[in-house]
């Protein structure tokens, strides 16, 4: 009945008001659910809405864009070879807590300790002395949002001292000379006052990077969700490239997913950007999405062509994206809201219908996304652990039910479309294999496992539908702990490039325009005020684990960390209250005095702020905290549209007890 109601209402809204009347937000847990991922593209295509938002624009989209510009494909991420490098520069990431992210690696701590045991060194560049920095040989505090200056200074030093040596990639790169010119004004002396890192330290970093045999730079979310997110993410790869540290052992290499997404191809990827614009401020779309930061204003907009409905798919944007409080108000005014979610939380409580999926342990899984970000090649299948309740549906079924009902198509029919398409694609790439054979081996059971089996068979380790002893899903299932497919391999370039002529595009007009924007800051005073950054903890997972006792017990973690010098100047007490005021809001927070943040920087974790009525999260409400995303405002990394949640100017003042 719920599915029928949702199907009817969404179809009616679309028929009356057009496809863009239905907005959609796609959240993080989908990345941990292979069934959902396999059907996502179809879901998005059939919804075909220009009002599509996702957690990606508070996350990795600057890296998507920089990879797309450099290599022609948004999901071709170079992953640092943590197990074989001898000098690891970690920027804007805290893998000891996060378990890596665009460097997925179990037990990162042991790997860093192994690095040091083989006489390698770990350097952490972060405004906070993080858990990872505690393990490091050298921690450099950097002023938030200024990594692009530091990295361009390194680029400049490499050119000035004729240390540019791209190695085996030299003949495949376009734009080297132009880059030399662009980097010229970014000298250590010029960037030092901006970054807060002394010129001698910048030179030492450069010297050590050049003097070690297997250095590598890694950058993550602290480099993405900042003012120059795309530039910083791009520069991480550029520095690796200029020293021949890309696509090489101990450097950054490209994983080779067993399902075949990372194979050589003659296909040329087109940059998908600015095909439409947001209604309110005309911001360009990227990867078919508009910035999550703009979701509140886009949903509140009351023009003729306004949004009438919203679908959230495993996301809690009221807490996880900027302007969440305004979003809460805007969503409340829509005609119809459906949430695919397992909790009644700050976002789903606004829904007319909540469609809960099976949870992690109730469905099988394959590490579909993480095989393209992992530090070793591997394939792993996790069987279902718990039987779901009768009638429970997997996330992929709900996705297909939704668009199926809107388009008068059954789940089976939609699945068949995907199945046929995949079989045809595989037949086109495997010379000795026809569609009929592929289909007969794949069987006729509807669902993601059949598709996964086909991808594994067709992939680089697969049996190729030839009956040999290569990989199939059945074989993977019998490997209880997964299959180790070995270390990442060098020499993937230029084969996997999707650029025209298989060139590495060092420069692009989007990059050049942003370097020009960066250059305008040279020689200027740093703006006054404290800079706010985020923080992750082991026992938080974005916004959604706070209703479980094990994860919230103990001292509150939603504290504003302030350096002792700033605390003294502002008259703040440890565990006392302070008011944080930004350009868009003010909030009362609990202070934690700590010298792990650098002077001039304060840190507040995201995912808290469980203060909305109507949720059914009693425990989370007791540990409400404050949503940092209410404070951060509208700032965007301009090329990618990613939220600036790090390096936000705030004022802090004591609140009398
Ligand atoms: N200020 C600031 N904001 C940030 C960040 C930051 O560093 N600073 N980080 C950003 C990042 S990296 C991310 S990825 C986003 C995350 O942004 P979101 O994905 O929007 O937020 P989550 O809190 O992860 O919400 C996940 C939702 O999925 C639901 N859920 C969990 N498991 C399942 C499931 O199996 N099925 C279904 N149907 N639902 C499920 C949960 O109940 C919850 O509502 O937050 C971003 N926001
Ligand atoms: N326990 C736990 N694990 C998680 C998550 C979680 O919420 N909890 N979230 C998961 C998700 S969705 C993601 S995307 C990943 C993220 O994985 P990471 O990127 O490793 O996670 P963070 O801990 O947010 O690390 C970002 C770092 O950037 C620093 N930083 C902030 N601003 C700047 C800046 O301007 N320059 C530099 N150089 N550094 C800066 C911050 O101080 C912080 O240490 O983690 C994943 N793992
Ligand atoms: Mo994320």
XYZ file of C-alpha atoms and ligand atoms in Angstrom:
752
model
C 0.000 0.000 0.000
C 2.838 2.379 0.835
C 4.557 1.706 -2.459
C 1.316 2.170 -4.351
C 0.677 5.473 -2.616
C 4.195 6.731 -3.308
C 4.026 5.636 -6.925
C 0.683 7.354 -7.454
C 1.617 10.612 -5.776
C 4.971 10.925 -7.515
C 3.499 10.058 -10.900
C 0.724 12.618 -10.416
C 3.177 15.340 -9.433
C 5.379 14.594 -12.386
C 2.519 14.454 -14.846
C 1.122 17.771 -13.683
C 4.290 19.729 -12.978
C 7.080 18.057 -14.919
C 10.016 15.889 -13.969
C 11.968 18.613 -12.133
C 9.150 18.997 -9.624
C 10.553 15.911 -7.901
C 13.820 16.597 -6.085
C 16.131 13.872 -4.879
C 18.884 13.592 -2.287
C 21.216 10.616 -2.306
C 23.142 9.860 0.903
C 26.301 8.137 2.016
C 25.149 4.647 3.137
C 24.352 3.803 -0.492
C 28.111 3.651 -0.944
C 28.142 0.669 1.382
C 25.389 -1.197 -0.410
C 26.271 -2.810 -3.733
C 22.691 -3.622 -4.664
C 21.707 0.024 -4.371
C 24.774 1.100 -6.340
C 24.184 -1.264 -9.210
C 20.704 0.134 -9.839
C 21.431 3.748 -9.000
C 22.190 4.898 -12.510
C 18.896 3.580 -13.813
C 17.064 5.177 -10.905
C 18.660 8.533 -11.624
C 18.046 8.240 -15.355
C 14.387 7.443 -14.915
C 13.832 10.231 -12.413
C 15.777 12.554 -14.698
C 15.421 15.518 -12.378
C 17.522 18.653 -12.495
C 16.987 18.891 -8.759
C 19.322 16.105 -7.832
C 21.526 16.557 -4.756
C 23.868 14.240 -2.907
C 26.310 13.904 -0.052
C 29.037 13.895 -2.720
C 29.022 17.682 -2.828
C 29.904 17.789 0.874
C 32.584 15.216 0.186
C 34.674 14.027 -2.769
C 33.366 15.951 -5.757
C 36.476 18.160 -6.067
C 38.475 14.964 -6.445
C 35.943 13.641 -8.982
C 36.400 16.821 -10.968
C 40.180 16.940 -10.767
C 40.404 13.278 -11.836
C 38.023 13.964 -14.671
C 40.119 16.887 -15.864
C 43.409 14.998 -15.534
C 42.431 11.475 -16.615
C 39.035 11.828 -18.271
C 37.107 9.899 -15.661
C 35.623 11.076 -12.381
C 36.028 7.768 -10.560
C 39.633 7.049 -11.539
C 41.257 7.836 -8.212
C 44.983 7.395 -7.668
C 45.422 5.620 -4.333
C 48.613 5.997 -2.275
C 50.708 2.856 -1.952
C 50.865 3.057 1.824
C 52.585 -0.327 2.157
C 55.531 0.457 -0.102
C 56.174 4.195 0.056
C 58.955 5.663 2.180
C 57.624 9.204 2.649
C 53.910 9.705 3.117
C 52.502 13.225 3.124
C 48.989 13.121 4.532
C 46.948 16.277 3.951
C 43.436 16.991 5.189
C 42.793 13.421 6.233
C 42.719 11.548 9.481
C 42.851 7.934 8.341
C 43.530 6.629 11.817
C 39.962 7.583 12.647
C 38.267 7.430 9.259
C 39.902 4.188 8.053
C 41.177 6.003 5.035
C 38.395 6.983 2.627
C 40.020 7.523 -0.795
C 42.642 5.140 0.473
C 40.594 2.329 1.947
C 42.801 0.270 4.204
C 42.095 -1.897 7.192
C 44.239 -0.998 10.203
C 45.852 2.137 8.842
C 47.699 2.527 12.145
C 49.617 -0.725 11.676
C 50.473 0.303 8.123
C 51.859 3.667 9.259
C 53.848 1.963 11.998
C 55.236 -0.431 9.375
C 56.202 2.574 7.249
C 58.220 3.973 10.134
C 59.763 0.596 10.920
C 61.156 0.427 7.392
C 62.713 3.867 8.018
C 60.012 5.670 6.122
C 58.498 8.885 7.402
C 54.968 10.140 7.869
C 54.244 13.848 7.515
C 50.812 15.199 8.427
C 49.637 18.599 7.219
C 46.519 19.537 9.134
C 45.283 22.496 11.206
C 44.787 20.009 14.029
C 47.297 17.626 15.599
C 45.115 14.645 14.806
C 45.328 11.029 15.940
C 47.223 10.421 12.679
C 49.539 13.350 13.403
C 50.328 11.811 16.798
C 51.872 8.905 14.875
C 53.761 11.142 12.471
C 57.400 12.162 12.318
C 56.410 15.677 11.433
C 53.185 17.594 11.839
C 52.788 20.884 10.021
C 49.880 23.052 11.100
C 48.337 24.756 8.106
C 45.844 27.583 8.058
C 42.562 26.064 6.823
C 41.756 26.515 3.157
C 45.310 27.342 2.056
C 46.667 23.985 0.870
C 46.615 25.072 -2.774
C 49.131 27.811 -1.948
C 51.466 25.358 -0.246
C 51.228 22.815 -3.055
C 51.731 25.430 -5.756
C 54.853 26.565 -3.927
C 56.129 22.991 -4.126
C 55.284 22.924 -7.844
C 57.105 26.217 -8.264
C 60.207 24.900 -6.456
C 60.189 21.793 -8.630
C 60.229 23.914 -11.793
C 62.683 26.522 -10.480
C 65.197 23.857 -9.489
C 64.625 21.746 -12.594
C 63.433 18.829 -10.493
C 60.413 18.033 -12.639
C 60.845 14.372 -13.607
C 57.563 12.731 -14.589
C 59.352 9.484 -15.468
C 57.456 7.070 -17.681
C 54.562 9.502 -18.002
C 56.616 12.396 -19.412
C 55.587 11.796 -23.004
C 51.886 11.586 -22.124
C 51.474 14.919 -20.336
C 50.140 18.133 -21.851
C 50.568 21.523 -20.234
C 53.898 21.296 -18.381
C 55.344 24.566 -19.628
C 52.124 26.417 -19.019
C 52.058 25.093 -15.467
C 55.589 26.374 -14.896
C 54.368 29.869 -15.768
C 51.220 29.594 -13.658
C 53.141 28.546 -10.564
C 55.747 31.281 -10.844
C 54.442 33.796 -8.316
C 53.775 31.118 -5.678
C 57.154 31.238 -3.946
C 57.662 29.869 -0.414
C 58.075 33.452 0.781
C 54.809 34.532 -0.828
C 52.688 31.650 0.447
C 54.198 31.396 3.913
C 52.152 34.186 5.553
C 48.973 32.791 3.974
C 49.482 29.173 4.983
C 51.088 29.900 8.354
C 53.944 27.550 7.439
C 57.403 29.093 7.493
C 59.323 29.295 4.203
C 62.151 27.089 5.599
C 59.609 24.382 6.437
C 58.136 24.576 2.945
C 61.633 24.183 1.487
C 62.365 21.279 3.810
C 59.146 19.545 2.778
C 60.085 19.989 -0.872
C 63.661 18.795 -0.274
C 62.536 15.707 1.612
C 59.937 14.901 -1.010
C 62.663 15.065 -3.680
C 65.327 13.286 -1.642
C 63.360 10.193 -0.697
C 63.051 7.257 -3.084
C 59.329 6.524 -2.826
C 57.467 9.590 -1.637
C 53.738 10.071 -2.113
C 51.206 12.792 -1.323
C 47.682 11.924 -0.198
C 44.887 14.439 0.265
C 41.331 13.890 1.414
C 38.241 15.609 2.680
C 40.020 18.494 4.412
C 41.349 19.344 0.955
C 37.980 18.868 -0.757
C 35.505 20.699 1.452
C 37.369 23.982 1.499
C 37.510 27.187 -0.524
C 39.959 25.794 -3.090
C 38.837 22.183 -2.993
C 39.277 21.383 -6.676
C 42.649 23.116 -6.930
C 44.022 21.386 -3.826
C 42.752 17.980 -4.942
C 44.219 18.526 -8.400
C 47.549 19.707 -6.971
C 47.993 16.541 -4.899
C 48.051 14.574 -8.151
C 50.131 17.205 -9.936
C 52.884 17.057 -7.319
C 52.929 13.260 -7.536
C 52.965 13.479 -11.336
C 55.793 15.988 -11.567
C 58.086 13.700 -9.595
C 57.121 10.491 -11.356
C 55.187 9.320 -8.306
C 51.990 8.530 -10.156
C 51.234 5.071 -11.542
C 54.357 3.723 -9.930
C 55.227 1.486 -6.974
C 55.305 3.264 -3.661
C 53.541 6.235 -5.262
C 49.869 6.659 -6.095
C 48.389 3.953 -8.305
C 45.090 2.991 -9.843
C 43.213 0.029 -8.387
C 41.877 -2.626 -10.730
C 38.371 -3.627 -9.674
C 37.537 -7.263 -10.326
C 34.209 -6.097 -11.773
C 36.005 -4.430 -14.644
C 35.472 -0.679 -14.188
C 39.208 0.027 -14.331
C 40.138 -1.579 -17.645
C 41.838 -0.042 -20.662
C 39.375 1.504 -23.048
C 39.234 3.725 -26.088
C 36.153 5.473 -24.767
C 36.459 9.223 -24.309
C 34.736 10.749 -21.294
C 32.885 14.026 -21.730
C 32.946 16.435 -18.808
C 29.352 16.764 -17.624
C 29.029 20.196 -16.155
C 26.930 23.336 -16.543
C 24.287 21.630 -18.721
C 21.730 23.318 -16.448
C 21.853 25.706 -13.537
C 20.259 26.091 -10.152
C 17.110 28.214 -10.227
C 17.972 30.691 -7.488
C 21.562 31.726 -8.121
C 22.293 30.044 -11.435
C 25.023 27.739 -10.144
C 26.127 25.106 -12.701
C 25.290 21.441 -12.349
C 28.181 18.978 -12.043
C 27.769 15.193 -12.589
C 24.027 15.869 -12.992
C 23.915 17.309 -9.485
C 23.446 20.684 -7.913
C 25.373 21.569 -4.742
C 23.852 20.166 -1.554
C 24.513 23.538 0.061
C 21.931 25.036 -2.313
C 19.290 22.406 -1.608
C 17.545 24.585 0.993
C 17.147 27.586 -1.294
C 16.272 25.458 -4.307
C 13.499 23.648 -2.421
C 12.231 26.882 -0.878
C 12.097 28.682 -4.241
C 8.463 29.383 -5.120
C 8.633 30.091 -8.842
C 6.238 28.468 -11.301
C 8.600 25.568 -11.923
C 9.128 24.865 -8.216
C 9.936 21.617 -6.412
C 6.824 19.838 -5.097
C 8.207 16.549 -3.881
C 11.410 15.150 -2.435
C 12.862 11.648 -2.300
C 15.712 11.060 0.130
C 17.682 7.876 -0.339
C 19.625 6.966 2.821
C 20.567 10.514 3.673
C 20.018 12.945 6.500
C 20.627 16.303 4.808
C 18.989 18.312 7.611
C 22.111 17.581 9.666
C 24.650 16.580 7.059
C 24.532 19.498 4.664
C 24.909 23.234 5.128
C 21.758 25.288 5.684
C 20.084 22.270 7.283
C 17.728 24.353 9.402
C 16.512 26.245 6.335
C 16.209 22.930 4.537
C 14.070 21.548 7.349
C 11.653 24.441 6.892
C 11.604 24.100 3.100
C 11.011 20.339 3.111
C 8.151 20.810 5.551
C 6.339 22.889 2.903
C 6.585 20.439 0.015
C 3.499 18.581 -1.196
C 4.944 15.119 -0.818
C 8.074 13.671 0.753
C 9.278 10.105 0.749
C 12.302 8.925 2.719
C 14.104 5.668 2.073
C 15.538 5.361 5.535
C 15.799 3.082 8.541
C 15.399 5.793 11.184
C 12.869 8.466 11.976
C 15.373 11.267 12.222
C 15.731 14.987 11.468
C 15.028 14.465 7.753
C 12.852 11.372 7.522
C 10.477 12.706 10.188
C 9.359 15.211 7.541
C 8.306 12.461 5.159
C 4.757 11.462 4.281
C 5.993 7.943 3.758
C 9.135 6.264 5.066
C 10.285 3.171 3.228
C 12.811 1.268 5.344
C 15.167 -1.104 3.567
C 16.846 -4.165 4.953
C 19.959 -3.177 6.922
C 23.587 -4.166 6.374
C 23.438 -7.566 8.059
C 20.190 -8.489 6.326
C 21.521 -8.290 2.794
C 24.578 -9.656 1.080
C 27.225 -7.215 0.006
C 30.156 -6.808 -2.327
C 32.684 -4.002 -1.811
C 31.754 -2.425 -5.092
C 32.861 1.142 -4.424
C 35.766 0.327 -2.128
C 37.506 -1.952 -4.584
C 38.296 1.236 -6.523
C 39.718 3.047 -3.497
C 41.549 0.246 -1.699
C 45.301 -0.020 -1.198
C 45.332 -3.600 -2.537
C 43.249 -5.218 -5.229
C 40.708 -7.553 -3.731
C 37.269 -9.016 -4.189
C 35.021 -9.807 -1.269
C 31.490 -11.025 -0.926
C 29.725 -10.814 2.412
C 26.747 -13.112 2.785
C 23.578 -12.090 4.555
C 23.940 -12.709 8.281
C 20.411 -12.182 9.561
C 17.146 -13.169 7.920
C 15.086 -10.050 7.260
C 11.506 -9.888 8.431
C 8.937 -11.202 5.973
C 8.051 -8.543 3.405
C 11.195 -6.518 4.020
C 12.754 -5.146 0.858
C 16.313 -4.383 -0.082
C 17.253 -0.853 -1.007
C 17.632 -1.800 -4.693
C 14.118 -3.219 -4.726
C 12.745 -0.004 -3.286
C 14.597 2.056 -5.879
C 13.175 -0.039 -8.692
C 9.701 -0.107 -7.130
C 9.665 3.672 -6.997
C 10.647 4.430 -10.563
C 8.812 1.354 -11.800
C 5.522 2.493 -10.348
C 6.034 6.005 -11.672
C 6.569 4.628 -15.157
C 4.135 1.716 -15.074
C 6.910 -0.851 -15.209
C 7.562 -3.812 -12.931
C 10.736 -4.431 -10.941
C 11.321 -7.540 -13.047
C 11.013 -5.579 -16.245
C 13.460 -2.908 -15.093
C 15.879 -5.559 -13.928
C 15.574 -7.248 -17.310
C 16.470 -3.974 -19.054
C 19.658 -3.695 -17.038
C 20.437 -7.351 -17.526
C 20.008 -7.112 -21.306
C 22.089 -3.946 -21.463
C 24.920 -5.437 -19.428
C 24.942 -8.664 -21.425
C 25.177 -6.650 -24.639
C 27.979 -4.456 -23.284
C 29.951 -7.503 -22.221
C 29.398 -9.209 -25.568
C 30.707 -6.091 -27.298
C 33.963 -6.240 -25.363
C 34.584 -10.000 -25.268
C 35.289 -11.108 -28.834
C 34.470 -14.817 -28.493
C 31.326 -14.504 -26.485
C 27.772 -13.933 -27.617
C 24.838 -12.514 -25.718
C 22.992 -15.830 -25.594
C 25.879 -17.580 -23.890
C 26.323 -14.759 -21.381
C 22.642 -14.839 -20.542
C 22.407 -18.572 -20.198
C 25.362 -18.674 -17.792
C 23.983 -15.770 -15.771
C 20.745 -17.584 -15.056
C 17.341 -16.045 -14.541
C 17.238 -14.894 -10.959
C 16.319 -11.221 -10.806
C 18.522 -8.944 -8.702
C 22.004 -7.535 -8.219
C 23.845 -10.820 -7.632
C 23.246 -11.990 -11.166
C 24.636 -8.705 -12.490
C 27.599 -8.925 -10.120
C 28.326 -12.436 -11.333
C 28.366 -11.222 -14.932
C 30.721 -8.362 -14.099
C 33.082 -10.659 -12.201
C 33.102 -13.170 -15.060
C 33.786 -10.423 -17.597
C 36.326 -8.627 -15.393
C 40.134 -8.881 -15.481
C 40.218 -12.069 -13.366
C 37.022 -13.554 -14.723
C 36.362 -16.843 -16.463
C 35.127 -14.850 -19.459
C 32.111 -17.081 -19.964
C 34.519 -19.697 -21.271
C 34.215 -22.229 -18.489
C 37.810 -21.895 -17.240
C 38.831 -21.502 -13.636
C 38.641 -17.683 -13.541
C 36.508 -15.682 -11.163
C 32.754 -16.165 -10.862
C 30.452 -15.115 -8.056
C 30.124 -18.737 -6.965
C 33.907 -19.003 -6.586
C 34.057 -15.720 -4.730
C 31.323 -16.913 -2.383
C 33.363 -19.943 -1.482
C 36.308 -17.734 -0.443
C 35.096 -16.963 3.045
C 37.519 -14.084 3.669
C 37.528 -12.720 0.146
C 40.242 -12.988 -2.472
C 43.455 -10.979 -2.351
C 44.230 -9.960 -5.922
C 47.612 -8.555 -5.021
C 49.163 -5.126 -4.615
C 48.217 -2.225 -6.847
C 50.103 -2.412 -10.138
C 52.010 0.329 -11.967
C 51.807 0.935 -15.702
C 48.032 1.455 -15.892
C 48.583 4.748 -17.728
C 48.004 5.689 -20.474
C 45.770 2.628 -21.044
C 43.015 3.606 -18.635
C 42.932 7.281 -19.630
C 39.582 8.424 -21.023
C 40.836 11.738 -22.365
C 40.946 12.576 -26.058
C 44.154 11.159 -27.516
C 44.936 9.489 -24.161
C 46.726 12.577 -22.845
C 47.106 13.554 -19.188
C 45.500 16.996 -19.163
C 47.547 18.894 -16.613
C 45.624 22.084 -17.264
C 42.062 22.943 -18.057
C 40.297 26.316 -18.292
C 38.480 25.553 -15.008
C 41.819 25.050 -13.279
C 43.436 28.088 -14.864
C 40.534 30.294 -13.820
C 40.821 29.087 -10.249
C 44.585 29.575 -10.128
C 43.901 33.162 -11.171
C 41.398 33.445 -8.308
C 43.997 32.021 -5.946
C 46.652 34.424 -7.145
C 44.495 37.391 -6.164
C 44.997 36.411 -2.541
C 48.793 36.653 -2.736
C 50.164 39.615 -0.830
C 46.863 40.253 0.960
C 46.325 40.168 4.705
C 44.583 37.081 6.063
C 41.010 37.933 7.021
C 40.463 38.537 10.729
C 38.531 36.093 12.914
C 38.811 32.472 13.925
C 38.530 29.723 11.331
C 36.128 26.853 11.987
C 36.982 23.302 10.870
C 35.302 19.912 11.415
C 36.378 16.734 13.183
C 35.591 13.019 12.985
C 35.586 10.576 15.883
C 35.797 6.803 15.866
C 32.354 6.409 17.423
C 30.461 8.798 15.112
C 29.353 7.975 11.587
C 28.177 11.258 10.161
C 24.771 11.855 11.788
C 23.255 8.466 12.299
C 24.777 6.452 15.153
C 23.753 8.675 18.018
C 20.703 6.725 19.041
C 22.761 3.745 20.151
C 24.019 3.697 23.701
C 27.397 2.240 22.839
C 28.128 5.104 20.478
C 27.047 8.024 22.651
C 28.001 6.981 26.153
C 30.761 8.929 27.901
C 31.642 12.582 27.583
C 29.954 14.643 24.900
C 32.046 14.794 21.760
C 30.167 17.696 20.253
C 32.561 20.260 21.702
C 34.243 23.310 20.239
C 37.966 22.705 20.529
C 39.830 25.956 21.146
C 43.561 26.500 21.514
C 44.609 27.604 25.037
C 45.933 30.962 23.771
C 42.644 31.782 22.076
C 40.707 30.556 25.092
C 42.686 32.824 27.400
C 42.249 35.826 25.112
C 38.499 35.206 24.813
C 37.975 34.338 28.475
C 36.719 30.802 27.701
C 36.667 28.069 30.320
C 37.097 24.358 29.646
C 33.626 22.755 29.633
C 32.124 26.244 29.776
C 29.689 27.616 27.210
C 30.573 29.837 24.296
C 28.663 31.530 21.555
C 29.876 30.879 18.017
C 28.740 33.436 15.482
C 29.218 33.015 11.750
C 27.915 35.044 8.832
C 24.666 33.047 8.877
C 23.904 31.878 12.432
C 24.897 31.805 16.065
C 24.937 28.779 18.328
C 25.832 28.038 21.943
C 28.433 25.295 22.258
C 30.459 23.572 24.980
C 34.135 24.513 24.970
C 36.986 22.036 25.122
C 40.351 23.700 25.524
C 42.968 21.736 23.623
C 46.288 22.514 22.047
C 45.616 19.983 19.297
C 44.016 22.744 17.215
C 46.369 25.478 16.027
C 45.916 29.003 17.362
C 43.301 30.865 15.343
C 41.381 27.670 14.528
C 38.397 26.106 16.296
C 36.952 22.658 15.578
C 33.413 21.324 15.887
C 32.361 17.868 14.623
C 29.430 17.453 12.222
C 26.421 15.155 12.491
C 25.046 16.519 15.773
C 22.159 18.904 16.399
C 19.454 16.360 17.248
C 17.046 19.067 18.349
C 14.127 18.751 15.956
C 10.700 17.687 17.167
C 9.024 14.705 15.544
C 12.032 12.409 15.438
C 11.928 9.097 17.262
C 15.470 9.155 18.542
C 15.131 9.666 22.257
C 18.723 8.865 23.091
C 20.141 11.026 20.308
C 17.996 13.922 21.558
C 19.574 13.578 24.984
C 22.955 13.983 23.280
C 21.679 16.652 20.911
C 24.733 18.870 20.479
C 24.827 21.524 17.798
C 24.814 21.156 14.020
C 27.968 22.724 12.650
C 26.212 22.841 9.304
C 23.855 25.509 10.624
C 26.926 27.726 11.000
C 28.883 27.147 7.813
C 26.762 29.042 5.289
C 26.750 29.129 1.512
C 30.419 28.980 0.572
C 31.246 26.722 -2.396
C 34.341 25.440 -4.129
C 33.496 27.137 -7.406
C 34.549 24.547 -10.013
C 32.789 21.593 -8.341
C 30.063 23.174 -6.210
C 31.304 21.428 -3.077
C 30.452 22.923 0.312
C 33.123 24.844 2.170
C 32.761 23.392 5.649
C 36.407 23.844 6.608
C 37.874 27.301 7.062
C 34.676 29.175 7.864
C 35.187 32.523 9.582
C 33.540 32.725 13.018
C 33.627 34.821 16.157
C 33.600 33.134 19.530
C 32.675 34.729 22.838
C 32.216 33.432 26.361
C 28.741 32.912 27.760
C 28.378 33.625 31.458
C 27.646 30.433 33.436
N 30.213 20.033 8.319
C 30.414 18.854 7.725
N 29.394 18.254 7.097
C 29.589 17.062 6.495
C 30.848 16.438 6.512
C 31.909 17.079 7.180
O 33.051 16.585 7.230
N 31.646 18.274 7.786
N 31.009 15.228 5.885
C 30.160 14.985 4.744
C 30.279 13.617 4.258
S 31.837 13.083 3.860
C 29.227 12.817 4.043
S 29.449 11.313 3.277
C 27.879 13.309 4.361
C 26.887 12.241 4.773
O 25.637 12.761 4.508
P 24.314 11.871 4.581
O 24.501 10.615 3.854
O 23.169 12.728 4.219
O 24.235 11.686 6.140
P 24.307 10.466 7.121
O 24.338 11.042 8.442
O 25.403 9.563 6.732
O 22.877 9.849 6.890
C 22.676 8.553 6.520
C 21.187 8.249 6.565
O 21.013 6.946 6.051
C 20.234 6.170 6.944
N 20.680 4.784 6.785
C 21.733 4.156 7.324
N 21.833 2.894 6.881
C 20.812 2.714 6.021
C 20.368 1.621 5.227
O 20.949 0.540 5.233
N 19.285 1.821 4.443
C 18.611 3.002 4.433
N 17.564 3.136 3.649
N 19.004 4.045 5.176
C 20.090 3.909 5.950
C 20.447 6.788 8.313
O 19.343 6.561 9.147
C 20.607 8.275 7.951
O 19.364 8.925 7.897
O 27.959 14.300 5.394
C 28.711 15.372 4.954
N 28.544 16.470 5.869
N 34.646 6.962 12.550
C 34.272 7.517 11.389
N 34.846 7.110 10.237
C 34.462 7.686 9.067
C 33.423 8.637 9.017
C 32.845 9.049 10.256
O 31.966 9.936 10.291
N 33.294 8.458 11.408
N 33.013 9.158 7.825
C 33.384 8.439 6.614
C 33.253 9.344 5.488
S 31.679 9.587 4.904
C 34.317 9.958 4.905
S 34.067 10.901 3.523
C 35.678 9.748 5.371
C 36.551 11.017 5.478
O 37.856 10.628 5.779
P 38.968 11.689 6.233
O 39.109 12.749 5.200
O 40.199 10.956 6.594
O 38.272 12.251 7.558
P 38.421 13.502 8.524
O 38.656 12.956 9.869
O 37.237 14.372 8.356
O 39.747 14.226 8.076
C 39.803 15.499 7.533
C 40.970 16.232 8.138
O 41.143 17.452 7.455
C 41.569 18.418 8.381
N 41.347 19.728 7.765
C 40.296 20.562 7.871
N 40.486 21.645 7.094
C 41.689 21.499 6.490
C 42.440 22.292 5.577
O 42.034 23.360 5.129
N 43.643 21.801 5.179
C 44.151 20.622 5.652
N 45.342 20.228 5.215
N 43.456 19.869 6.532
C 42.239 20.290 6.916
C 40.773 18.123 9.622
O 41.391 18.671 10.763
C 40.781 16.586 9.611
O 41.833 16.080 10.375
O 35.666 9.115 6.630
C 34.832 7.962 6.682
N 35.093 7.297 7.921
Mo 31.799 10.972 3.087
